[in-house]
Tab-separated table of C-alpha atoms (C1' of nucleotides) in Angstrom:
chain	number	residue	atom	x	y	z
A	275	UNK	CA	7.059	-13.664	4.800
A	276	UNK	CA	3.527	-14.849	2.487
A	277	UNK	CA	2.712	-11.913	0.176
A	278	UNK	CA	0.336	-13.974	-1.730
A	279	UNK	CA	-1.296	-10.453	-2.913
A	280	UNK	CA	1.595	-8.996	-3.990
A	281	UNK	CA	2.942	-11.813	-5.837
A	282	UNK	CA	-0.310	-12.187	-7.809
A	283	UNK	CA	-0.093	-8.447	-8.324
A	284	UNK	CA	3.225	-8.837	-10.095
A	285	UNK	CA	1.717	-11.756	-12.040
A	286	UNK	CA	-0.873	-10.011	-13.365
A	287	UNK	CA	1.386	-6.939	-14.083
A	288	UNK	CA	4.055	-8.640	-16.033
A	289	UNK	CA	1.391	-10.625	-18.137
A	290	UNK	CA	0.101	-7.122	-19.079
A	291	UNK	CA	3.263	-5.658	-19.415
A	292	UNK	CA	2.687	-2.791	-17.401
A	293	UNK	CA	5.358	-0.743	-15.627
A	294	UNK	CA	4.734	-0.328	-12.013
A	295	UNK	CA	5.045	3.655	-12.735
A	296	UNK	CA	1.884	3.369	-14.453
A	297	UNK	CA	-0.230	1.463	-11.731
A	298	UNK	CA	1.460	3.788	-9.311
A	299	UNK	CA	0.268	6.861	-11.032
A	300	UNK	CA	-3.208	5.316	-11.303
A	301	UNK	CA	-3.343	4.949	-7.542
A	302	UNK	CA	-1.797	8.369	-7.208
A	303	UNK	CA	1.003	6.950	-5.076
A	304	UNK	CA	4.567	6.972	-5.586
A	305	UNK	CA	6.400	4.371	-7.354
A	306	UNK	CA	8.192	3.476	-4.328
A	307	UNK	CA	5.310	2.758	-2.378
A	308	UNK	CA	3.771	0.664	-5.239
A	309	UNK	CA	6.812	-1.182	-5.224
A	310	UNK	CA	6.482	-1.795	-1.795
A	311	UNK	CA	3.152	-2.897	-1.795
A	312	UNK	CA	3.994	-5.385	-4.233
A	313	UNK	CA	6.840	-6.953	-2.183
A	314	UNK	CA	4.866	-6.843	0.869
A	315	UNK	CA	6.522	-4.230	2.678
A	316	UNK	CA	3.594	-2.147	2.620
A	317	UNK	CA	-0.256	-2.901	2.786
A	318	UNK	CA	-2.593	-1.459	0.118
A	319	UNK	CA	-5.780	0.193	1.155
A	320	UNK	CA	-8.968	-1.722	0.402
A	321	UNK	CA	-9.914	0.660	-2.113
A	322	UNK	CA	-6.400	0.794	-3.780
A	323	UNK	CA	-6.944	-3.305	-4.162
A	324	UNK	CA	-10.672	-2.571	-5.870
A	325	UNK	CA	-9.293	-0.120	-8.206
A	326	UNK	CA	-6.120	-2.568	-9.107
A	327	UNK	CA	-8.422	-5.334	-9.833
A	328	UNK	CA	-10.216	-2.885	-12.554
A	329	UNK	CA	-7.002	-1.901	-14.278
A	330	UNK	CA	-5.647	-5.487	-14.182
A	331	UNK	CA	-9.336	-6.854	-15.274
A	332	UNK	CA	-9.597	-9.156	-12.429
A	333	UNK	CA	-12.095	-10.006	-10.154
A	334	UNK	CA	-12.133	-7.706	-6.947
A	335	UNK	CA	-13.126	-10.644	-4.995
A	336	UNK	CA	-10.165	-12.480	-5.897
A	337	UNK	CA	-7.410	-9.778	-5.044
A	338	UNK	CA	-9.421	-8.703	-1.728
A	339	UNK	CA	-9.363	-12.648	-0.565
A	340	UNK	CA	-5.488	-12.688	-1.422
A	341	UNK	CA	-4.933	-9.247	0.298
A	342	UNK	CA	-6.981	-10.398	3.359
A	343	UNK	CA	-5.440	-13.764	3.630
A	344	UNK	CA	-1.945	-11.987	3.794
A	345	UNK	CA	-3.322	-9.945	6.842
A	346	UNK	CA	-4.690	-12.939	8.532
A	347	UNK	CA	-1.151	-14.776	7.773
A	348	UNK	CA	0.476	-12.329	9.704
A	349	UNK	CA	-1.514	-12.393	12.846
A	350	UNK	CA	-1.190	-16.309	13.083
A	351	UNK	CA	1.863	-16.944	11.710
A	352	UNK	CA	4.032	-16.043	14.872
A	353	UNK	CA	1.431	-18.302	16.963
A	354	UNK	CA	2.297	-22.015	17.385
A	355	UNK	CA	-1.304	-23.060	17.132
A	356	UNK	CA	-1.781	-21.246	13.618
A	357	UNK	CA	-4.108	-23.788	12.213
A	358	UNK	CA	-6.286	-24.301	15.533
A	359	UNK	CA	-6.928	-20.623	15.693
A	360	UNK	CA	-8.298	-20.823	11.801
A	361	UNK	CA	-10.628	-23.671	12.890
A	362	UNK	CA	-11.917	-21.605	16.111
A	363	UNK	CA	-12.461	-18.558	13.723
A	364	UNK	CA	-14.069	-20.750	11.067
A	365	UNK	CA	-16.594	-22.114	13.914
A	366	UNK	CA	-17.302	-18.610	15.285
A	367	UNK	CA	-18.355	-17.477	11.837
A	368	UNK	CA	-20.420	-20.202	11.212
A	369	UNK	CA	-22.239	-19.328	14.655
A	370	UNK	CA	-22.443	-15.767	13.675
A	371	UNK	CA	-24.025	-16.602	10.622
A	372	UNK	CA	-26.767	-18.950	12.051
A	373	UNK	CA	-27.714	-16.143	14.629
A	374	UNK	CA	-27.984	-13.357	12.162
A	375	UNK	CA	-31.135	-15.240	10.580
B	251	UNK	CA	-18.672	-7.950	17.429
B	252	UNK	CA	-17.227	-11.656	18.145
B	253	UNK	CA	-15.067	-11.119	21.686
B	254	UNK	CA	-14.496	-14.797	22.174
B	255	UNK	CA	-11.310	-13.708	24.470
B	256	UNK	CA	-12.998	-11.490	26.488
B	257	UNK	CA	-15.752	-13.762	27.341
B	258	UNK	CA	-13.891	-16.577	28.279
B	259	UNK	CA	-12.074	-14.064	30.497
B	260	UNK	CA	-15.087	-13.121	32.191
B	261	UNK	CA	-16.078	-16.781	32.315
B	262	UNK	CA	-13.066	-17.818	34.285
B	263	UNK	CA	-12.860	-14.648	36.155
B	264	UNK	CA	-16.566	-15.404	37.379
B	265	UNK	CA	-15.898	-18.894	38.272
B	266	UNK	CA	-13.264	-17.654	40.559
B	267	UNK	CA	-15.100	-14.717	42.100
B	268	UNK	CA	-12.339	-12.629	41.549
B	269	UNK	CA	-13.413	-8.789	40.824
B	270	UNK	CA	-11.950	-6.650	37.583
B	271	UNK	CA	-10.181	-4.453	40.148
B	272	UNK	CA	-7.929	-7.411	41.358
B	273	UNK	CA	-6.824	-8.599	37.691
B	274	UNK	CA	-6.517	-5.007	36.906
B	275	UNK	CA	-4.106	-4.283	39.389
B	276	UNK	CA	-2.517	-7.501	38.864
B	277	UNK	CA	-1.709	-6.474	35.507
B	278	UNK	CA	-0.839	-2.716	36.672
B	279	UNK	CA	-3.550	-1.286	34.797
B	280	UNK	CA	-6.753	0.971	35.421
B	281	UNK	CA	-9.748	-1.039	36.199
B	282	UNK	CA	-11.391	0.694	33.258
B	283	UNK	CA	-8.824	-0.721	30.914
B	284	UNK	CA	-9.514	-3.887	31.979
B	285	UNK	CA	-12.970	-3.733	31.668
B	286	UNK	CA	-12.615	-2.659	28.052
B	287	UNK	CA	-10.141	-5.737	27.494
B	288	UNK	CA	-12.863	-7.708	28.617
B	289	UNK	CA	-15.489	-5.978	26.518
B	290	UNK	CA	-13.677	-6.208	23.600
B	291	UNK	CA	-13.221	-2.428	23.221
B	292	UNK	CA	-9.217	-2.869	23.986
B	293	UNK	CA	-7.091	-5.485	22.797
B	294	UNK	CA	-4.513	-7.061	25.807
B	295	UNK	CA	-1.042	-7.146	24.756
B	296	UNK	CA	0.399	-10.916	24.272
B	297	UNK	CA	2.289	-10.532	27.671
B	298	UNK	CA	-1.025	-9.873	29.675
B	299	UNK	CA	-2.566	-12.565	27.821
B	300	UNK	CA	-0.213	-14.738	29.353
B	301	UNK	CA	-0.200	-13.466	32.648
B	302	UNK	CA	-4.169	-13.490	33.059
B	303	UNK	CA	-3.675	-17.056	32.147
B	304	UNK	CA	-1.156	-17.498	34.887
B	305	UNK	CA	-3.679	-16.040	37.361
B	306	UNK	CA	-6.873	-17.550	36.071
B	307	UNK	CA	-5.072	-21.077	35.873
B	308	UNK	CA	-5.659	-21.780	32.322
B	309	UNK	CA	-3.079	-22.703	29.580
B	310	UNK	CA	-1.802	-19.620	28.227
B	311	UNK	CA	-2.135	-21.511	24.651
B	312	UNK	CA	-5.905	-21.565	25.169
B	313	UNK	CA	-6.062	-17.888	25.812
B	314	UNK	CA	-3.582	-17.018	23.280
B	315	UNK	CA	-5.618	-18.713	20.474
B	316	UNK	CA	-8.844	-17.157	21.627
B	317	UNK	CA	-7.071	-13.863	21.429
B	318	UNK	CA	-5.509	-14.383	18.216
B	319	UNK	CA	-8.995	-15.656	16.931
B	320	UNK	CA	-10.678	-12.597	17.904
B	321	UNK	CA	-7.797	-10.510	15.756
B	322	UNK	CA	-8.487	-12.931	12.667
B	323	UNK	CA	-12.245	-12.544	12.953
B	324	UNK	CA	-11.994	-8.721	13.008
B	325	UNK	CA	-10.209	-8.914	9.743
B	326	UNK	CA	-12.291	-11.099	7.917
B	327	UNK	CA	-15.732	-10.476	9.474
B	328	UNK	CA	-15.947	-7.470	6.695
B	329	UNK	CA	-15.105	-9.630	3.863
B	330	UNK	CA	-17.877	-11.424	2.113
B	331	UNK	CA	-15.557	-14.713	1.220
B	332	UNK	CA	-14.508	-14.972	5.110
B	333	UNK	CA	-14.538	-18.799	4.801
B	334	UNK	CA	-12.563	-19.070	1.469
B	335	UNK	CA	-9.857	-16.597	2.961
B	336	UNK	CA	-9.434	-19.067	5.801
B	337	UNK	CA	-8.891	-21.724	3.562
B	338	UNK	CA	-6.415	-19.930	1.525
B	339	UNK	CA	-4.291	-18.975	4.509
B	340	UNK	CA	-4.517	-22.513	5.837
B	341	UNK	CA	-2.920	-23.553	2.374
B	342	UNK	CA	-0.517	-21.602	2.694
B	343	UNK	CA	0.587	-22.285	6.242
B	344	UNK	CA	0.937	-25.675	4.987
B	345	UNK	CA	3.019	-24.769	2.035
B	346	UNK	CA	5.284	-22.821	4.150
B	347	UNK	CA	5.728	-25.565	6.471
B	348	UNK	CA	6.703	-27.885	4.377
B	349	UNK	CA	9.159	-25.544	2.517
B	350	UNK	CA	10.881	-25.080	6.055
B	351	UNK	CA	11.934	-28.474	6.464
C	254	DC	C1'	-33.649	5.644	50.111
C	255	DC	C1'	-28.788	5.523	51.224
C	256	DT	C1'	-24.285	3.680	51.150
C	257	DA	C1'	-20.541	0.974	49.202
C	258	DC	C1'	-18.592	-1.502	45.805
C	259	DA	C1'	-18.208	-3.132	40.803
C	260	DT	C1'	-18.489	-2.242	36.430
C	261	DT	C1'	-18.927	0.527	32.175
C	262	DT	C1'	-18.462	4.799	29.256
C	263	DG	C1'	-16.569	9.171	27.314
C	264	DC	C1'	-12.637	11.681	26.278
C	265	DC	C1'	-8.238	12.804	26.336
C	266	DA	C1'	-2.645	12.287	26.172
C	267	DG	C1'	1.199	9.669	25.315
C	268	DA	C1'	2.833	5.602	22.865
C	269	DT	C1'	3.361	2.730	18.822
C	270	DA	C1'	2.731	1.558	14.032
C	271	DA	C1'	1.219	2.208	9.270
C	272	DT	C1'	1.914	5.150	5.170
C	273	DG	C1'	4.015	7.836	1.768
C	274	DT	C1'	7.520	10.847	0.160
C	275	DC	C1'	12.302	11.920	-1.511
C	276	DA	C1'	16.569	10.679	-2.827
C	277	DA	C1'	20.030	7.311	-3.664
C	278	DG	C1'	21.238	2.852	-5.400
C	279	DA	C1'	20.900	-1.606	-8.143
C	280	DC	C1'	19.673	-3.892	-11.960
C	281	DA	C1'	18.899	-4.875	-16.971
C	282	DA	C1'	18.819	-3.864	-22.027
C	283	DA	C1'	20.823	-1.710	-26.120
D	5	DT	C1'	27.393	4.652	-20.611
D	6	DT	C1'	22.756	5.820	-21.043
D	7	DT	C1'	18.119	5.105	-20.263
D	8	DG	C1'	14.193	3.182	-18.126
D	9	DT	C1'	12.623	0.173	-14.241
D	10	DC	C1'	12.629	-1.534	-9.813
D	11	DT	C1'	14.182	-1.212	-5.226
D	12	DT	C1'	16.181	0.249	-0.688
D	13	DG	C1'	16.658	3.338	3.475
D	14	DA	C1'	15.705	7.290	6.108
D	15	DC	C1'	12.648	10.256	7.377
D	16	DA	C1'	8.009	12.922	7.917
D	17	DT	C1'	3.187	12.573	8.517
D	18	DT	C1'	-0.915	10.012	9.949
D	19	DA	C1'	-3.520	7.179	11.992
D	20	DT	C1'	-4.411	3.739	15.136
D	21	DC	C1'	-3.748	1.788	19.555
D	22	DT	C1'	-3.386	1.691	24.724
D	23	DG	C1'	-4.075	3.447	29.299
D	24	DG	C1'	-5.689	6.945	32.670
D	25	DC	C1'	-9.130	9.952	34.731
D	26	DA	C1'	-13.363	11.289	36.081
D	27	DA	C1'	-18.058	10.770	35.887
D	28	DA	C1'	-21.764	7.522	34.990
D	29	DT	C1'	-24.306	3.184	35.837
D	30	DG	C1'	-25.521	-0.807	38.066
D	31	DT	C1'	-25.896	-3.720	41.920
D	32	DA	C1'	-26.837	-5.788	46.664
D	33	DG	C1'	-27.282	-4.756	51.600
D	34	DG	C1'	-29.053	-2.222	55.237
DNA sequence: CCTACATTTGCCAGATAATGTCAAGACAAA
DNA sequence: TTTGTCTTGACATTATCTGGCAAATGTAGG
């Protein structure tokens, strides 16, 4: 699996020497749950990601990007034409943004 | 919403002048359900996509790509940095494939 | 307008998947 | 061994998804 979000989380947490227990209580969840989030066994909720960015003093954008990237990765990793899928999506986003104006 | 999969489905179906009812019974689902799939209110299952490719005489790969693209789109459309997310994922896929060898 | 057929929508039930907790196990440092 | 941290597995609870049914709407032809 990919889990770039969880990895980054651990990186930041280690750098600040904060135990999982502390972040868990901050998010008001079990340490087990937090552990799973970090390992990629569970997905954090969007608001939790933002909260974490706050405590870890990172930009929410950074974490949200990694968090979303993991979700996308899970979808396309199984597919043969993974990279092509990304291209299709990219094209459509551009189109959508054009129409939006 | 995006729904490039459903749109393509309708395109193919119209071209062949097949009523929804017929494709629905082929997939052994209600016409209402099929309708929702085409409109993007419901997601087809992977095997259904493949079956549909068969009846509509298209390459399964094409439909599967669009089908996956919709799923990816739903995830990142809400996010501000949508395009960047795609880049992050693309990078990670490359890395993963390198490690795989 | 009326009929026949196709498509769409709303609401509900069953299936499936995700999320979290608890309890127990593994690991590391002292 | 003891203490604190992290990890894992089994289970309960929720939330989400999928499909069916019934009713509504749309579309032609007569």
